Coordinates of C-alpha atoms in Angstrom, one line a residue:
X1 CA 183.9 -168.1 -50.3
X2 CA 187.1 -168.8 -52.2
X3 CA 190.3 -169.7 -50.4
X4 CA 194.0 -168.9 -50.9
X5 CA 197.3 -169.5 -49.2
X6 CA 200.4 -167.3 -49.1
X7 CA 203.7 -168.5 -47.8
X8 CA 206.4 -166.0 -46.9
X9 CA 210.0 -167.2 -47.4
X10 CA 211.7 -165.3 -44.6
X11 CA 215.2 -166.3 -45.5
X12 CA 214.9 -165.6 -49.3
X13 CA 215.5 -162.0 -50.3
X14 CA 214.6 -160.7 -53.8
X15 CA 216.1 -157.2 -53.6
X16 CA 216.3 -154.0 -51.6
X17 CA 213.7 -151.5 -52.6
X18 CA 215.1 -148.4 -54.2
X19 CA 213.5 -145.1 -53.0
X20 CA 213.4 -144.1 -56.6
X21 CA 210.7 -146.8 -57.2
X22 CA 208.2 -144.3 -55.9
X23 CA 208.7 -141.6 -58.5
X24 CA 206.2 -139.5 -60.5
X25 CA 206.2 -137.3 -63.5
X26 CA 205.4 -133.6 -64.3
X27 CA 205.2 -132.7 -68.0
X28 CA 204.4 -129.3 -69.5
X29 CA 201.2 -130.8 -70.7
X30 CA 197.6 -129.9 -70.0
X31 CA 197.1 -128.7 -66.4
X32 CA 200.0 -130.6 -64.8
X33 CA 202.0 -127.4 -64.3
X34 CA 199.7 -124.5 -64.7
X35 CA 196.7 -124.7 -62.3
X36 CA 198.3 -128.0 -61.2
X37 CA 201.4 -127.4 -59.1
X38 CA 201.5 -123.7 -60.0
X39 CA 198.7 -121.1 -59.7
X40 CA 199.5 -117.6 -58.6
X41 CA 196.6 -116.1 -56.9
X42 CA 195.2 -119.3 -55.5
X43 CA 194.3 -119.0 -51.8
X44 CA 197.0 -121.5 -50.9
X45 CA 199.7 -120.2 -53.2
X46 CA 203.1 -119.3 -51.8
X47 CA 205.1 -116.2 -52.8
X48 CA 206.4 -118.0 -55.9
X49 CA 202.9 -119.0 -57.1
X50 CA 203.0 -122.7 -56.1
X51 CA 199.9 -124.2 -54.7
X52 CA 200.2 -125.2 -51.0
X53 CA 197.3 -127.6 -51.1
X54 CA 198.8 -129.6 -54.0
X55 CA 202.2 -129.6 -52.4
X56 CA 200.8 -131.0 -49.2
X57 CA 199.2 -133.9 -51.2
X58 CA 202.5 -134.5 -53.1
X59 CA 204.2 -135.0 -49.8
X60 CA 201.5 -137.2 -48.5
X61 CA 201.7 -139.3 -51.7
X62 CA 205.3 -140.0 -51.0
X63 CA 206.8 -139.2 -54.4
X64 CA 210.6 -139.3 -54.4
X65 CA 211.8 -138.4 -57.9
X66 CA 210.0 -136.4 -60.5
X67 CA 210.7 -136.8 -64.2
X68 CA 210.6 -133.3 -66.0
X69 CA 209.6 -131.5 -68.3
X70 CA 208.4 -134.4 -70.6
X71 CA 207.3 -136.6 -72.2
X72 CA 206.4 -135.7 -75.7
X73 CA 206.8 -132.0 -74.8
X74 CA 210.6 -132.3 -74.4
X75 CA 211.1 -133.4 -78.0
X76 CA 210.4 -129.9 -79.3
X77 CA 211.6 -128.0 -76.2
X78 CA 214.2 -125.2 -76.2
X79 CA 215.4 -125.3 -72.6
X80 CA 216.9 -121.8 -72.8
X81 CA 213.4 -120.4 -73.2
X82 CA 212.7 -121.4 -69.6
X83 CA 215.5 -119.6 -67.9
X84 CA 216.4 -115.9 -67.4
X85 CA 214.2 -112.8 -67.3
X86 CA 212.9 -112.9 -70.9
X87 CA 210.7 -115.9 -71.6
X88 CA 209.3 -116.2 -75.1
X89 CA 205.9 -117.7 -75.6
X90 CA 206.1 -120.8 -78.0
X91 CA 203.8 -123.2 -79.6
X92 CA 204.0 -126.7 -78.1
X93 CA 203.3 -128.9 -81.1
X94 CA 203.3 -132.1 -79.1
X95 CA 200.1 -131.2 -77.3
X96 CA 198.7 -128.4 -79.6
X97 CA 199.1 -125.9 -76.8
X98 CA 200.7 -122.5 -76.0
X99 CA 203.7 -122.7 -73.7
X100 CA 204.3 -119.4 -71.8
X101 CA 207.6 -120.7 -70.1
X102 CA 206.6 -118.9 -66.9
X103 CA 207.6 -122.0 -65.1
X104 CA 211.0 -123.2 -66.1
X105 CA 214.1 -125.0 -64.7
X106 CA 214.7 -122.6 -61.8
X107 CA 211.1 -122.5 -60.7
X108 CA 210.7 -126.2 -60.9
X109 CA 213.9 -126.9 -59.1
X110 CA 212.8 -124.6 -56.3
X111 CA 209.5 -126.4 -56.1
X112 CA 211.3 -129.8 -56.1
X113 CA 213.5 -128.6 -53.2
X114 CA 210.4 -127.6 -51.2
X115 CA 208.7 -130.9 -52.0
X116 CA 211.8 -132.9 -51.1
X117 CA 212.0 -134.7 -54.4
X118 CA 214.8 -135.5 -56.8
X119 CA 214.7 -134.1 -60.4
X120 CA 215.0 -136.5 -63.3
X121 CA 215.7 -134.2 -66.2
X122 CA 215.0 -135.0 -69.8
X123 CA 216.9 -133.6 -72.8
X124 CA 215.6 -132.9 -76.3
X125 CA 216.9 -135.5 -78.8
X126 CA 213.9 -134.9 -81.1
X127 CA 214.7 -131.5 -82.7
X128 CA 218.1 -131.1 -81.0
X129 CA 221.0 -133.2 -79.9
X130 CA 224.5 -133.3 -78.4
X131 CA 225.3 -129.6 -78.2
X132 CA 221.9 -128.7 -76.6
X133 CA 222.1 -131.5 -74.0
X134 CA 225.7 -130.6 -73.1
X135 CA 224.8 -127.0 -72.7
X136 CA 221.9 -127.7 -70.4
X137 CA 224.1 -130.0 -68.3
X138 CA 226.8 -127.4 -68.1
X139 CA 224.3 -124.7 -67.2
X140 CA 222.7 -127.0 -64.5
X141 CA 225.7 -128.7 -62.9
X142 CA 229.0 -126.9 -63.5
X143 CA 229.9 -124.7 -60.5
X144 CA 231.2 -121.5 -62.0
X145 CA 233.7 -119.9 -64.4
X146 CA 232.0 -120.6 -67.8
X147 CA 229.5 -118.6 -69.7
X148 CA 226.7 -121.1 -69.0
X149 CA 227.4 -121.7 -65.4
X150 CA 227.8 -117.9 -64.8
X151 CA 224.5 -117.4 -66.6
X152 CA 222.8 -119.7 -64.2
X153 CA 224.3 -117.8 -61.3
X154 CA 223.2 -114.5 -62.8
X155 CA 219.7 -116.0 -63.1
X156 CA 219.6 -116.5 -59.3
X157 CA 221.1 -120.0 -58.7
X158 CA 224.5 -119.5 -57.1
X159 CA 225.1 -123.2 -56.5
X160 CA 224.6 -125.9 -59.2
X161 CA 221.3 -127.7 -59.4
X162 CA 223.3 -131.0 -59.0
X163 CA 220.9 -133.0 -61.2
X164 CA 222.0 -136.7 -61.3
X165 CA 219.4 -138.4 -63.4
X166 CA 219.1 -137.5 -67.1
X167 CA 216.8 -139.0 -69.7
X168 CA 218.2 -139.1 -73.3
X169 CA 215.0 -138.1 -75.1
X170 CA 211.6 -139.6 -74.9
X171 CA 209.8 -142.4 -76.8
X172 CA 211.9 -142.0 -79.9
X173 CA 210.5 -145.2 -81.3
X174 CA 207.1 -143.7 -81.7
X175 CA 206.0 -142.1 -85.0
X176 CA 203.9 -139.6 -82.9
X177 CA 207.2 -138.2 -81.4
X178 CA 208.7 -135.0 -82.8
X179 CA 212.0 -136.1 -84.4
X180 CA 211.0 -139.8 -84.4
X181 CA 214.0 -141.9 -85.2
X182 CA 215.0 -145.5 -86.2
X183 CA 216.7 -147.6 -83.5
X184 CA 220.1 -147.0 -85.2
X185 CA 219.6 -143.3 -85.5
X186 CA 218.5 -143.0 -81.9
X187 CA 221.1 -145.4 -80.5
X188 CA 224.0 -143.5 -82.1
X189 CA 222.7 -140.2 -81.0
X190 CA 222.0 -141.4 -77.4
X191 CA 225.5 -142.9 -77.2
X192 CA 227.3 -139.8 -78.5
X193 CA 225.2 -137.4 -76.4
X194 CA 225.7 -139.5 -73.3
X195 CA 229.4 -139.7 -73.8
X196 CA 229.8 -136.0 -74.0
X197 CA 227.5 -135.5 -71.0
X198 CA 229.6 -137.8 -68.9
X199 CA 232.8 -136.1 -70.0
X200 CA 231.2 -132.9 -68.5
X201 CA 229.9 -134.6 -65.4
X202 CA 231.0 -138.2 -64.7
X203 CA 228.7 -138.4 -61.7
X204 CA 225.5 -138.4 -63.7
X205 CA 223.3 -141.4 -64.6
X206 CA 221.8 -141.7 -68.1
X207 CA 218.5 -143.3 -69.1
X208 CA 218.2 -144.4 -72.7
X209 CA 214.7 -144.5 -74.3
X210 CA 213.4 -148.0 -74.6
X211 CA 210.1 -149.0 -76.2
X212 CA 207.0 -146.9 -75.7
X213 CA 205.0 -150.0 -75.0
X214 CA 205.2 -153.8 -75.4
X215 CA 202.9 -153.8 -78.4
X216 CA 205.2 -151.6 -80.6
X217 CA 206.1 -153.5 -83.7
X218 CA 209.8 -152.7 -83.0
X219 CA 209.7 -153.9 -79.4
X220 CA 212.7 -156.1 -78.6
X221 CA 214.6 -155.2 -81.8
X222 CA 214.6 -151.6 -80.7
X223 CA 216.1 -152.4 -77.3
X224 CA 218.7 -154.7 -78.8
X225 CA 219.9 -152.2 -81.3
X226 CA 219.9 -149.2 -78.9
X227 CA 221.8 -151.3 -76.3
X228 CA 224.3 -152.6 -78.8
X229 CA 225.2 -149.0 -79.6
X230 CA 225.0 -147.4 -76.2
X231 CA 225.4 -150.0 -73.4
X232 CA 228.9 -148.9 -72.5
X233 CA 227.6 -145.4 -71.8
X234 CA 224.1 -145.6 -70.3
X235 CA 223.0 -146.7 -66.9
X236 CA 219.3 -147.4 -67.4
X237 CA 216.9 -148.2 -70.2
X238 CA 213.3 -147.0 -70.0
X239 CA 210.1 -149.0 -70.3
X240 CA 206.7 -147.3 -70.6
X241 CA 203.5 -149.2 -69.8
X242 CA 199.9 -148.0 -69.7
X243 CA 196.9 -150.2 -69.1
X244 CA 193.1 -149.8 -69.6
X245 CA 189.9 -151.9 -69.5
X246 CA 188.7 -152.4 -73.0
X247 CA 185.6 -154.2 -74.3
X248 CA 184.4 -155.0 -70.7
X249 CA 187.4 -157.3 -70.2
X250 CA 187.8 -156.7 -66.5
X251 CA 189.6 -159.9 -65.9
X252 CA 192.5 -159.0 -68.2
X253 CA 192.6 -155.4 -66.8
X254 CA 192.9 -156.7 -63.2
X255 CA 195.8 -158.9 -64.4
X256 CA 197.7 -156.0 -65.8
X257 CA 200.5 -156.7 -63.2
X258 CA 201.1 -160.0 -65.0
X259 CA 201.6 -158.1 -68.2
X260 CA 204.0 -155.8 -66.6
X261 CA 205.9 -158.7 -65.0
X262 CA 206.4 -160.2 -68.5
X263 CA 207.4 -156.9 -70.1
X264 CA 210.1 -156.3 -67.4
X265 CA 211.4 -159.9 -67.8
X266 CA 211.6 -159.5 -71.6
X267 CA 213.6 -156.3 -71.3
X268 CA 215.8 -157.7 -68.6
X269 CA 216.7 -160.7 -70.8
X270 CA 217.7 -158.4 -73.6
X271 CA 219.9 -156.3 -71.3
X272 CA 221.6 -159.5 -70.0
X273 CA 222.2 -160.8 -73.6
X274 CA 223.7 -157.5 -74.8
X275 CA 226.0 -157.1 -71.8
X276 CA 227.2 -160.7 -72.1
X277 CA 227.7 -160.4 -75.9
X278 CA 229.8 -157.2 -75.4
X279 CA 231.7 -158.6 -72.4
X280 CA 230.6 -155.6 -70.3
X281 CA 230.9 -156.0 -66.5
X282 CA 228.2 -153.5 -65.5
X283 CA 224.6 -153.2 -64.4
X284 CA 221.9 -151.5 -66.5
X285 CA 218.7 -150.9 -64.6
X286 CA 215.2 -150.8 -66.0
X287 CA 213.6 -147.4 -65.6
X288 CA 209.8 -147.7 -65.7
X289 CA 209.6 -144.0 -66.0
X290 CA 206.0 -143.9 -67.3
X291 CA 203.4 -146.3 -66.0
X292 CA 199.7 -146.0 -65.0
X293 CA 196.1 -146.7 -66.0
X294 CA 195.3 -144.5 -69.0
X295 CA 192.2 -144.7 -71.2
X296 CA 194.1 -144.1 -74.4
X297 CA 191.3 -145.4 -76.6
X298 CA 189.0 -142.7 -75.2
X299 CA 191.7 -140.0 -75.6
X300 CA 192.4 -141.0 -79.2
X301 CA 188.7 -141.4 -80.2
X302 CA 187.0 -138.7 -78.2
X303 CA 189.3 -136.1 -76.7
X304 CA 192.2 -135.9 -79.1
X305 CA 190.5 -134.8 -82.4
X306 CA 188.8 -131.6 -81.0
X307 CA 192.0 -130.8 -79.1
X308 CA 194.2 -131.1 -82.2
X309 CA 191.7 -129.4 -84.5
X310 CA 190.9 -126.5 -82.2
X311 CA 192.5 -123.3 -81.3
X312 CA 195.9 -123.0 -79.7
X313 CA 195.3 -122.4 -76.0
X314 CA 197.3 -122.3 -72.8
X315 CA 197.1 -125.4 -70.5
X316 CA 194.0 -127.0 -72.1
X317 CA 192.4 -129.9 -70.2
X318 CA 194.0 -133.0 -71.5
X319 CA 193.5 -136.6 -70.4
X320 CA 192.1 -135.8 -67.0
X321 CA 190.9 -139.3 -66.4
X322 CA 188.6 -139.8 -63.4
X323 CA 189.7 -143.0 -61.7
X324 CA 187.5 -145.7 -60.3
X325 CA 187.9 -148.4 -57.6
X326 CA 188.9 -150.8 -60.3
X327 CA 191.6 -148.4 -61.5
X328 CA 192.9 -148.1 -58.0
X329 CA 193.2 -151.8 -57.6
X330 CA 195.1 -152.1 -60.8
X331 CA 197.4 -149.2 -59.9
X332 CA 198.1 -151.0 -56.6
X333 CA 198.9 -154.2 -58.4
X334 CA 201.2 -152.5 -60.9
X335 CA 203.2 -151.0 -58.0
X336 CA 203.4 -154.5 -56.6
X337 CA 204.8 -155.7 -59.9
X338 CA 207.5 -153.1 -59.6
X339 CA 208.4 -154.2 -56.1
X340 CA 208.3 -157.9 -57.2
X341 CA 210.9 -157.0 -59.9
X342 CA 213.0 -154.7 -57.7
X343 CA 216.1 -156.7 -58.6
X344 CA 215.8 -155.3 -62.1
X345 CA 213.7 -152.1 -61.8
X346 CA 216.0 -149.3 -60.8
X347 CA 213.4 -146.5 -60.7
X348 CA 209.8 -145.9 -61.8
X349 CA 207.6 -142.9 -62.3
X350 CA 203.8 -142.9 -62.0
X351 CA 202.6 -140.7 -65.0
X352 CA 201.6 -138.2 -64.0
X353 CA 201.4 -136.2 -60.7
X354 CA 198.6 -133.7 -61.0
X355 CA 195.5 -133.5 -63.2
X356 CA 197.0 -135.3 -66.2
X357 CA 196.1 -139.0 -65.6
X358 CA 197.1 -138.3 -62.0
X359 CA 196.5 -139.4 -58.5
X360 CA 196.0 -135.7 -57.5
X361 CA 193.3 -133.4 -59.1
X362 CA 192.9 -129.7 -58.7
X363 CA 190.6 -127.0 -59.9
X364 CA 191.6 -123.4 -60.7
X365 CA 190.9 -121.3 -57.6
X366 CA 189.3 -124.3 -56.0
X367 CA 190.2 -127.4 -54.1
X368 CA 192.7 -130.2 -54.6
X369 CA 191.7 -133.8 -53.9
X370 CA 192.9 -137.4 -53.9
X371 CA 191.8 -139.7 -56.7
X372 CA 191.2 -143.3 -55.9
X373 CA 194.6 -144.3 -57.2
X374 CA 196.3 -141.9 -54.7
X375 CA 195.6 -144.3 -51.8
X376 CA 197.4 -147.5 -52.8
X377 CA 200.4 -145.5 -54.0
X378 CA 200.7 -143.4 -50.8
X379 CA 200.2 -146.4 -48.5
X380 CA 202.8 -148.5 -50.4
X381 CA 205.3 -145.6 -50.6
X382 CA 205.0 -145.1 -46.8
X383 CA 205.4 -148.7 -45.8
X384 CA 207.1 -150.8 -48.5
X385 CA 210.7 -149.6 -48.0
X386 CA 213.1 -152.3 -47.2
X387 CA 213.7 -155.8 -48.7
X388 CA 211.3 -157.7 -50.9
X389 CA 211.0 -161.3 -49.7
X390 CA 210.1 -164.2 -51.9
X391 CA 206.6 -165.5 -51.4
X392 CA 204.5 -168.2 -53.0
X393 CA 200.8 -168.1 -53.8
X394 CA 198.3 -170.9 -53.9
X395 CA 194.9 -169.8 -55.2
X396 CA 192.4 -170.7 -57.9
X397 CA 193.1 -169.5 -61.4
X398 CA 191.1 -166.8 -63.3
X399 CA 191.1 -167.1 -67.0
X400 CA 191.9 -163.9 -68.9
X401 CA 191.8 -163.3 -72.6
X402 CA 195.1 -161.4 -72.7
X403 CA 197.3 -163.3 -70.2
X404 CA 195.8 -166.8 -69.8
X405 CA 195.2 -168.2 -66.4
X406 CA 196.3 -166.0 -63.5
X407 CA 196.1 -166.4 -59.7
X408 CA 193.1 -164.9 -58.1
X409 CA 195.4 -163.7 -55.3
X410 CA 198.3 -161.3 -56.1
X411 CA 200.8 -160.7 -53.3
X412 CA 204.1 -159.0 -52.5
X413 CA 205.9 -159.0 -49.1
X414 CA 208.4 -156.4 -47.9
X415 CA 210.5 -156.6 -44.7
X416 CA 212.1 -153.6 -43.1
X417 CA 213.7 -153.1 -39.6
X418 CA 210.4 -152.5 -37.9
X419 CA 207.7 -154.2 -40.0
X420 CA 206.7 -157.0 -42.3
X421 CA 204.4 -155.6 -44.9
X422 CA 201.9 -157.6 -47.0
X423 CA 200.5 -156.1 -50.2
X424 CA 197.5 -158.1 -51.4
X425 CA 195.0 -158.0 -54.3
X426 CA 191.8 -160.1 -54.7
X427 CA 191.2 -160.1 -58.5
X428 CA 187.7 -161.7 -58.2
X429 CA 185.0 -159.3 -59.1
X430 CA 182.4 -160.7 -56.8
X431 CA 183.8 -163.2 -54.3
X432 CA 185.5 -162.6 -51.0
X433 CA 188.8 -164.4 -50.6
X434 CA 189.6 -166.2 -47.4
X435 CA 193.4 -166.0 -47.0
X436 CA 195.8 -167.7 -44.6
X437 CA 199.4 -166.6 -44.5
X438 CA 202.3 -168.8 -43.4
X439 CA 204.7 -166.6 -41.5
X440 CA 207.0 -169.4 -40.2
X441 CA 210.5 -168.1 -39.7
X442 CA 209.5 -164.4 -39.7
X443 CA 209.9 -164.1 -35.9
X444 CA 207.4 -162.7 -33.3
X445 CA 204.9 -160.4 -35.1
X446 CA 202.0 -158.2 -34.1
X447 CA 199.3 -156.7 -36.4
X448 CA 199.7 -153.0 -36.6
X449 CA 197.1 -152.2 -39.2
X450 CA 195.2 -153.8 -42.1
X451 CA 193.3 -151.6 -44.6
X452 CA 191.8 -152.1 -48.0
X453 CA 190.6 -150.1 -51.0
X454 CA 187.5 -151.5 -52.5
X455 CA 183.9 -150.5 -53.5
X456 CA 182.3 -148.4 -50.8
X457 CA 179.0 -149.4 -49.2
X458 CA 176.3 -148.5 -51.7
X459 CA 178.9 -148.0 -54.4
X460 CA 180.3 -150.2 -57.1
X461 CA 183.6 -150.9 -58.8
X462 CA 183.1 -147.8 -60.9
X463 CA 182.9 -145.5 -57.8
X464 CA 185.2 -142.4 -58.1
X465 CA 186.4 -139.5 -56.0
X466 CA 185.3 -136.1 -57.3
X467 CA 185.5 -132.4 -56.4
X468 CA 182.1 -132.6 -54.7
X469 CA 182.7 -136.1 -53.1
X470 CA 186.5 -136.3 -52.6
X471 CA 186.3 -139.1 -50.1
X472 CA 183.8 -141.4 -51.6
X473 CA 186.6 -144.1 -51.9
X474 CA 189.1 -144.2 -49.1
X475 CA 191.0 -147.0 -47.4
X476 CA 188.9 -148.8 -44.8
X477 CA 189.9 -151.2 -42.0
X478 CA 189.8 -154.9 -42.8
X479 CA 187.6 -156.9 -40.3
X480 CA 188.4 -160.2 -38.7
X481 CA 192.2 -160.2 -39.1
X482 CA 193.7 -162.8 -36.8
X483 CA 197.2 -163.8 -36.0
X484 CA 197.7 -167.1 -34.2
X485 CA 201.2 -168.3 -33.9
X486 CA 202.8 -168.3 -37.3
X487 CA 199.5 -168.0 -39.2
X488 CA 197.7 -164.9 -40.2
X489 CA 194.1 -165.3 -41.3
X490 CA 192.0 -162.6 -43.0
X491 CA 189.3 -162.1 -45.6
X492 CA 189.9 -159.9 -48.7
X493 CA 186.8 -158.2 -50.1
X494 CA 186.0 -158.7 -53.8
X495 CA 188.0 -156.6 -56.2
X496 CA 190.3 -155.1 -53.5
X497 CA 193.8 -153.9 -52.9
X498 CA 194.9 -154.3 -49.3
X499 CA 198.0 -153.6 -47.1
X500 CA 198.7 -155.4 -43.8
X501 CA 201.5 -154.1 -41.6
X502 CA 202.9 -156.4 -38.9
X503 CA 205.4 -155.2 -36.3
X504 CA 208.5 -157.2 -36.0
X505 CA 209.7 -157.8 -32.5
X506 CA 213.3 -156.8 -32.0
X507 CA 215.8 -159.6 -31.5
X508 CA 216.5 -160.2 -27.8
X509 CA 219.8 -158.9 -26.7
X510 CA 222.3 -161.7 -26.2
X511 CA 222.8 -162.7 -22.6
X512 CA 226.1 -161.4 -21.1
X513 CA 228.8 -164.0 -21.0
X514 CA 229.4 -165.5 -17.6
X515 CA 232.3 -164.1 -15.6
X516 CA 235.3 -166.4 -15.5
X517 CA 235.5 -168.4 -12.3
X518 CA 238.0 -167.1 -9.7
X519 CA 241.1 -169.1 -9.3
X520 CA 243.8 -168.9 -6.6
X521 CA 247.5 -169.2 -7.6
X522 CA 250.3 -169.8 -5.2
X523 CA 253.9 -169.1 -5.9
X524 CA 256.5 -171.5 -4.5
X525 CA 259.9 -170.4 -3.2
X526 CA 261.4 -170.8 -6.7
X527 CA 259.0 -168.2 -8.1
X528 CA 257.0 -170.8 -10.1
X529 CA 253.2 -171.1 -10.1
X530 CA 251.9 -174.0 -8.2

């Protein structure tokens, strides 16, 4: 059995975790919207057509902010098609689909209100630009008294939507993007669009499109150019990151969190250099507004050609990846990377929410269920709110072709008012990891729960949850978890993601100050105290 040691530095804070770190993404793509969140006639559908079973799982997942309506879709989108009584049917060139516009801004905002999530609205900087973005913002956020705000009110929304987060386009560095631009073209457009938008509503936050992935030939130079042109206007810059196991290289796949750590660090350094060079006293956050496991090689080689060569259909099945135990462990570790970098990552969005590379799956007229990746996200979102503490790992190294030697143990620690939360990954494919945790300085603690996602009995690292077997992979209790004094001892199964919650005893109330001793004062005949 391998051994590892984790030390928690109770007096060293990394950052407070933003609630926006637990975001997700709904794009008008495939079955994310239609037969995903929206399916009139479904047994669980409400009066507006939204599926109650999916909504229940969204709440359980703990999603906080939803990016909408794209993605590649937004770069050819005419937002006015999605409001009002007359909705034209359009071709969606991005995904070779037919868009009915039955669900639009009003419907999605109503769903978001019901789900209790914040909207992160994207504007089209592919085929459109400043005027279109300004019009959408005025329609959405201006109270009344203008043609666009009054149009919104006539369409049934008396009060403004009050959308705070706005994405300035999507993946404009990618040649696959409708309206693909150079960094200079995009940087200028983003800056001028953002400037007008903030003149309309100074309270909004703007996200500029960074690189689509760290392997783009323009990565780094794209960020520098875009930031040089727009740093005075924007508040966040995006980072998109997808990972998959290729060529049987499980070791590198399980170390994807190391790749994300390095990607975030590289973008953070560029932000700092640009702000320093321009003498700007402000903070620009990193918005990891697309991240997940996605088998892009399979999509490009198998799924994509028939899709793009076939007929134009409404909500075709696109990238409905079925996630395994291995994928769940990687998703958990990527979320740990976001927490570890909470001092720089201002928000993040798991892409996507339902059916499209998603933690939630659904079938038309049928059930909705949790994919394996649902569990680490939901458990983390429920418990890891608070402050990330610095921690240090001692474990043996695993050699990976992509990232070099990496620790067998991955760990993140979060402290809140009630609990100390340990997030742990054993990257070994076949060995249990015996772990001891040094909790000196963390105060009096008590184990509340310790659960793990790993291969089920009789299963393998490729086990999945399906419509017929929705609970094949679920979190299970860790055995033999012991807390003795300041040391926690436990064994992590091979290829596992685990979460341990420790209750923090409240600080004892200070003892009341002793009452002052009584003294007797006598007054002499002159009126003076004796």
